[in-house]
Amino acid sequence: DVKVTQSSRYLVKRTGEKVFLECVQDMDHENMFWYRQDPGLGLRLIYFSYDVKMKEKGDIPEGYSVSREKKERFSLILESASTNQTSMYLCASSTGTPNPYEQYFGPGTRLTVT
Amino acid sequence: QKEVEQDPGPLSVPEGAIVSLNCTYSNSAFQYFMWYRQYSRKGPELLMYTYSSGNKEDGRFTAQVDKSSKYISLFIRDSQPSDSATYLCAMSPDNYGQNFVFGPGTRLSVLP
C-alpha cells in the first residue's frame, strides 16, 4: 500500500521560531511536493522537487525553504515562523508517466503559529 | 481571474440525490483532468481522471470534460452520506505529474 507520511499531525510554534516539517514516501517516486491549504484558497504549491537535491519554487515560496537529501524524504523549513503561516501543510509525491494523474498525499500537518 | 475556479459550497443534498460538481478553467493547455476527494482531517485522494475531452464513468461517478467551454464536471448518482467530503478538481498540461493546478474545492454534505 502506497504511503506518504508526515512527521506531525498538529504543531504549535511561536513567532520567529524555525520550523521543520518532514515528509517521507515509500513509493520510490521522483517528484515530491509541499502545499499549503487554506479555506477558500485551495491547495497552493510552495515548492516541489523532481530529484534528489533538485527543487523548484511553486506559487508561494516566500518565507519557506526545502531540502531533499534522500529520494524518499522532503523537508519544508519555515526560517522564521509568522502568524500568516498558520495553515494546513500537505506533502505529496508522484511518478508522472505512466501515471500522470495521481499525486499521493500525506495526512497533513496543521501548523499554528502564535 | 484564477486559473481554476470552483464553487466552494457548502452543498447539502439529501441521500439518493444526483450531485453535480463543476470547475471552469482558463488555460487551454490543460490536457489531464482529475477529481480528488478529501475527507475531513485527511489528505486528498484521486477519485476520477480523464484525458482530454469526453466522459468517463466509474460506478456512481461520472466525469465530463468539455474543452471547448473549458468546463469539467463530476456527477455523483445515488449519493450516500459516505460521499460527504470536499471535492477538488485538478488539471495538468503534461504527463510529468508535476504541474498540477487545483481548484479550491467544493464541500459536499449528503444528509441521511
PDB file of N, CA and C in Angstrom, chain A residues 30-31 33 94-103, chain B residues 29-34 51 91-100:
ATOM      1  N   GLU A  30       9.849  10.037  -7.987  1.00  0.00           N
ATOM      2  CA  GLU A  30      10.828  11.075  -8.281  1.00  0.00           C
ATOM      3  C   GLU A  30      10.367  12.438  -7.748  1.00  0.00           C
ATOM      4  N   ASN A  31       9.063  12.711  -7.897  1.00  0.00           N
ATOM      5  CA  ASN A  31       8.548  14.037  -7.588  1.00  0.00           C
ATOM      6  C   ASN A  31       7.979  14.101  -6.184  1.00  0.00           C
ATOM      7  N   PHE A  33       6.260  17.155  -3.313  1.00  0.00           N
ATOM      8  CA  PHE A  33       5.643  18.479  -3.292  1.00  0.00           C
ATOM      9  C   PHE A  33       5.302  18.900  -1.864  1.00  0.00           C
ATOM     10  N   SER A  94       4.651  11.957  -6.559  1.00  0.00           N
ATOM     11  CA  SER A  94       4.115  11.429  -7.812  1.00  0.00           C
ATOM     12  C   SER A  94       5.251  10.864  -8.644  1.00  0.00           C
ATOM     13  N   THR A  95       4.869  10.098  -9.653  1.00  0.00           N
ATOM     14  CA  THR A  95       5.866   9.497 -10.516  1.00  0.00           C
ATOM     15  C   THR A  95       5.762   9.976 -11.948  1.00  0.00           C
ATOM     16  N   GLY A  96       4.661  10.682 -12.300  1.00  0.00           N
ATOM     17  CA  GLY A  96       4.484  11.049 -13.696  1.00  0.00           C
ATOM     18  C   GLY A  96       4.166   9.823 -14.519  1.00  0.00           C
ATOM     19  N   THR A  97       4.581   9.822 -15.813  1.00  0.00           N
ATOM     20  CA  THR A  97       4.330   8.671 -16.681  1.00  0.00           C
ATOM     21  C   THR A  97       4.852   7.403 -16.020  1.00  0.00           C
ATOM     22  N   PRO A  98       4.117   6.268 -16.014  1.00  0.00           N
ATOM     23  CA  PRO A  98       2.851   6.041 -16.727  1.00  0.00           C
ATOM     24  C   PRO A  98       1.597   6.462 -15.968  1.00  0.00           C
ATOM     25  N   ASN A  99       1.726   7.103 -14.854  1.00  0.00           N
ATOM     26  CA  ASN A  99       0.557   7.546 -14.084  1.00  0.00           C
ATOM     27  C   ASN A  99       0.626   9.050 -13.886  1.00  0.00           C
ATOM     28  N   PRO A 100       0.251   9.838 -14.894  1.00  0.00           N
ATOM     29  CA  PRO A 100       0.390  11.289 -14.785  1.00  0.00           C
ATOM     30  C   PRO A 100      -0.741  11.951 -14.024  1.00  0.00           C
ATOM     31  N   TYR A 101      -1.712  11.158 -13.564  1.00  0.00           N
ATOM     32  CA  TYR A 101      -2.907  11.740 -12.967  1.00  0.00           C
ATOM     33  C   TYR A 101      -2.839  11.867 -11.454  1.00  0.00           C
ATOM     34  N   GLU A 102      -1.939  11.121 -10.849  1.00  0.00           N
ATOM     35  CA  GLU A 102      -2.067  10.977  -9.406  1.00  0.00           C
ATOM     36  C   GLU A 102      -0.907  11.551  -8.635  1.00  0.00           C
ATOM     37  N   GLN A 103      -1.252  12.373  -7.652  1.00  0.00           N
ATOM     38  CA  GLN A 103      -0.329  12.730  -6.600  1.00  0.00           C
ATOM     39  C   GLN A 103      -0.848  12.062  -5.337  1.00  0.00           C
TER      40      GLN A 103
ATOM     41  N   ALA B  29      -4.146  24.892 -22.379  1.00  0.00           N
ATOM     42  CA  ALA B  29      -3.103  23.866 -22.472  1.00  0.00           C
ATOM     43  C   ALA B  29      -3.384  22.643 -21.599  1.00  0.00           C
ATOM     44  N   PHE B  30      -4.328  22.754 -20.685  1.00  0.00           N
ATOM     45  CA  PHE B  30      -4.618  21.609 -19.810  1.00  0.00           C
ATOM     46  C   PHE B  30      -5.116  20.429 -20.639  1.00  0.00           C
ATOM     47  N   GLN B  31      -4.544  19.252 -20.381  1.00  0.00           N
ATOM     48  CA  GLN B  31      -4.909  18.035 -21.104  1.00  0.00           C
ATOM     49  C   GLN B  31      -5.389  16.933 -20.160  1.00  0.00           C
ATOM     50  N   TYR B  32      -4.929  16.976 -18.922  1.00  0.00           N
ATOM     51  CA  TYR B  32      -5.234  15.933 -17.945  1.00  0.00           C
ATOM     52  C   TYR B  32      -6.127  16.545 -16.872  1.00  0.00           C
ATOM     53  N   PHE B  33      -7.236  15.879 -16.599  1.00  0.00           N
ATOM     54  CA  PHE B  33      -8.238  16.425 -15.696  1.00  0.00           C
ATOM     55  C   PHE B  33      -8.554  15.384 -14.626  1.00  0.00           C
ATOM     56  N   MET B  34      -8.530  15.807 -13.366  1.00  0.00           N
ATOM     57  CA  MET B  34      -8.684  14.890 -12.253  1.00  0.00           C
ATOM     58  C   MET B  34      -9.696  15.432 -11.254  1.00  0.00           C
ATOM     59  N   TYR B  51      -8.506  12.074 -19.753  1.00  0.00           N
ATOM     60  CA  TYR B  51      -7.545  12.724 -20.629  1.00  0.00           C
ATOM     61  C   TYR B  51      -8.313  13.409 -21.747  1.00  0.00           C
ATOM     62  N   MET B  91      -5.925  19.911 -12.641  1.00  0.00           N
ATOM     63  CA  MET B  91      -5.638  19.860 -14.070  1.00  0.00           C
ATOM     64  C   MET B  91      -4.140  19.965 -14.297  1.00  0.00           C
ATOM     65  N   SER B  92      -3.710  19.420 -15.416  1.00  0.00           N
ATOM     66  CA  SER B  92      -2.292  19.472 -15.747  1.00  0.00           C
ATOM     67  C   SER B  92      -2.125  19.549 -17.258  1.00  0.00           C
ATOM     68  N   PRO B  93      -1.122  20.280 -17.729  1.00  0.00           N
ATOM     69  CA  PRO B  93      -0.911  20.375 -19.170  1.00  0.00           C
ATOM     70  C   PRO B  93      -0.052  19.253 -19.751  1.00  0.00           C
ATOM     71  N   ASP B  94       0.551  18.441 -18.875  1.00  0.00           N
ATOM     72  CA  ASP B  94       1.506  17.455 -19.371  1.00  0.00           C
ATOM     73  C   ASP B  94       1.455  16.192 -18.531  1.00  0.00           C
ATOM     74  N   ASN B  95       2.268  15.220 -18.907  1.00  0.00           N
ATOM     75  CA  ASN B  95       2.228  13.920 -18.223  1.00  0.00           C
ATOM     76  C   ASN B  95       3.410  13.717 -17.277  1.00  0.00           C
ATOM     77  N   TYR B  96       4.016  14.805 -16.817  1.00  0.00           N
ATOM     78  CA  TYR B  96       5.149  14.678 -15.898  1.00  0.00           C
ATOM     79  C   TYR B  96       4.718  14.459 -14.450  1.00  0.00           C
ATOM     80  N   GLY B  97       3.439  14.660 -14.177  1.00  0.00           N
ATOM     81  CA  GLY B  97       2.960  14.507 -12.812  1.00  0.00           C
ATOM     82  C   GLY B  97       3.409  15.622 -11.894  1.00  0.00           C
ATOM     83  N   GLN B  98       3.847  16.733 -12.456  1.00  0.00           N
ATOM     84  CA  GLN B  98       4.393  17.832 -11.653  1.00  0.00           C
ATOM     85  C   GLN B  98       3.504  19.070 -11.648  1.00  0.00           C
ATOM     86  N   ASN B  99       2.974  19.426 -12.789  1.00  0.00           N
ATOM     87  CA  ASN B  99       2.360  20.749 -12.972  1.00  0.00           C
ATOM     88  C   ASN B  99       0.858  20.707 -12.761  1.00  0.00           C
ATOM     89  N   PHE B 100       0.441  20.327 -11.560  1.00  0.00           N
ATOM     90  CA  PHE B 100      -0.971  20.279 -11.225  1.00  0.00           C
ATOM     91  C   PHE B 100      -1.436  21.659 -10.777  1.00  0.00           C
TER      92      PHE B 100
END
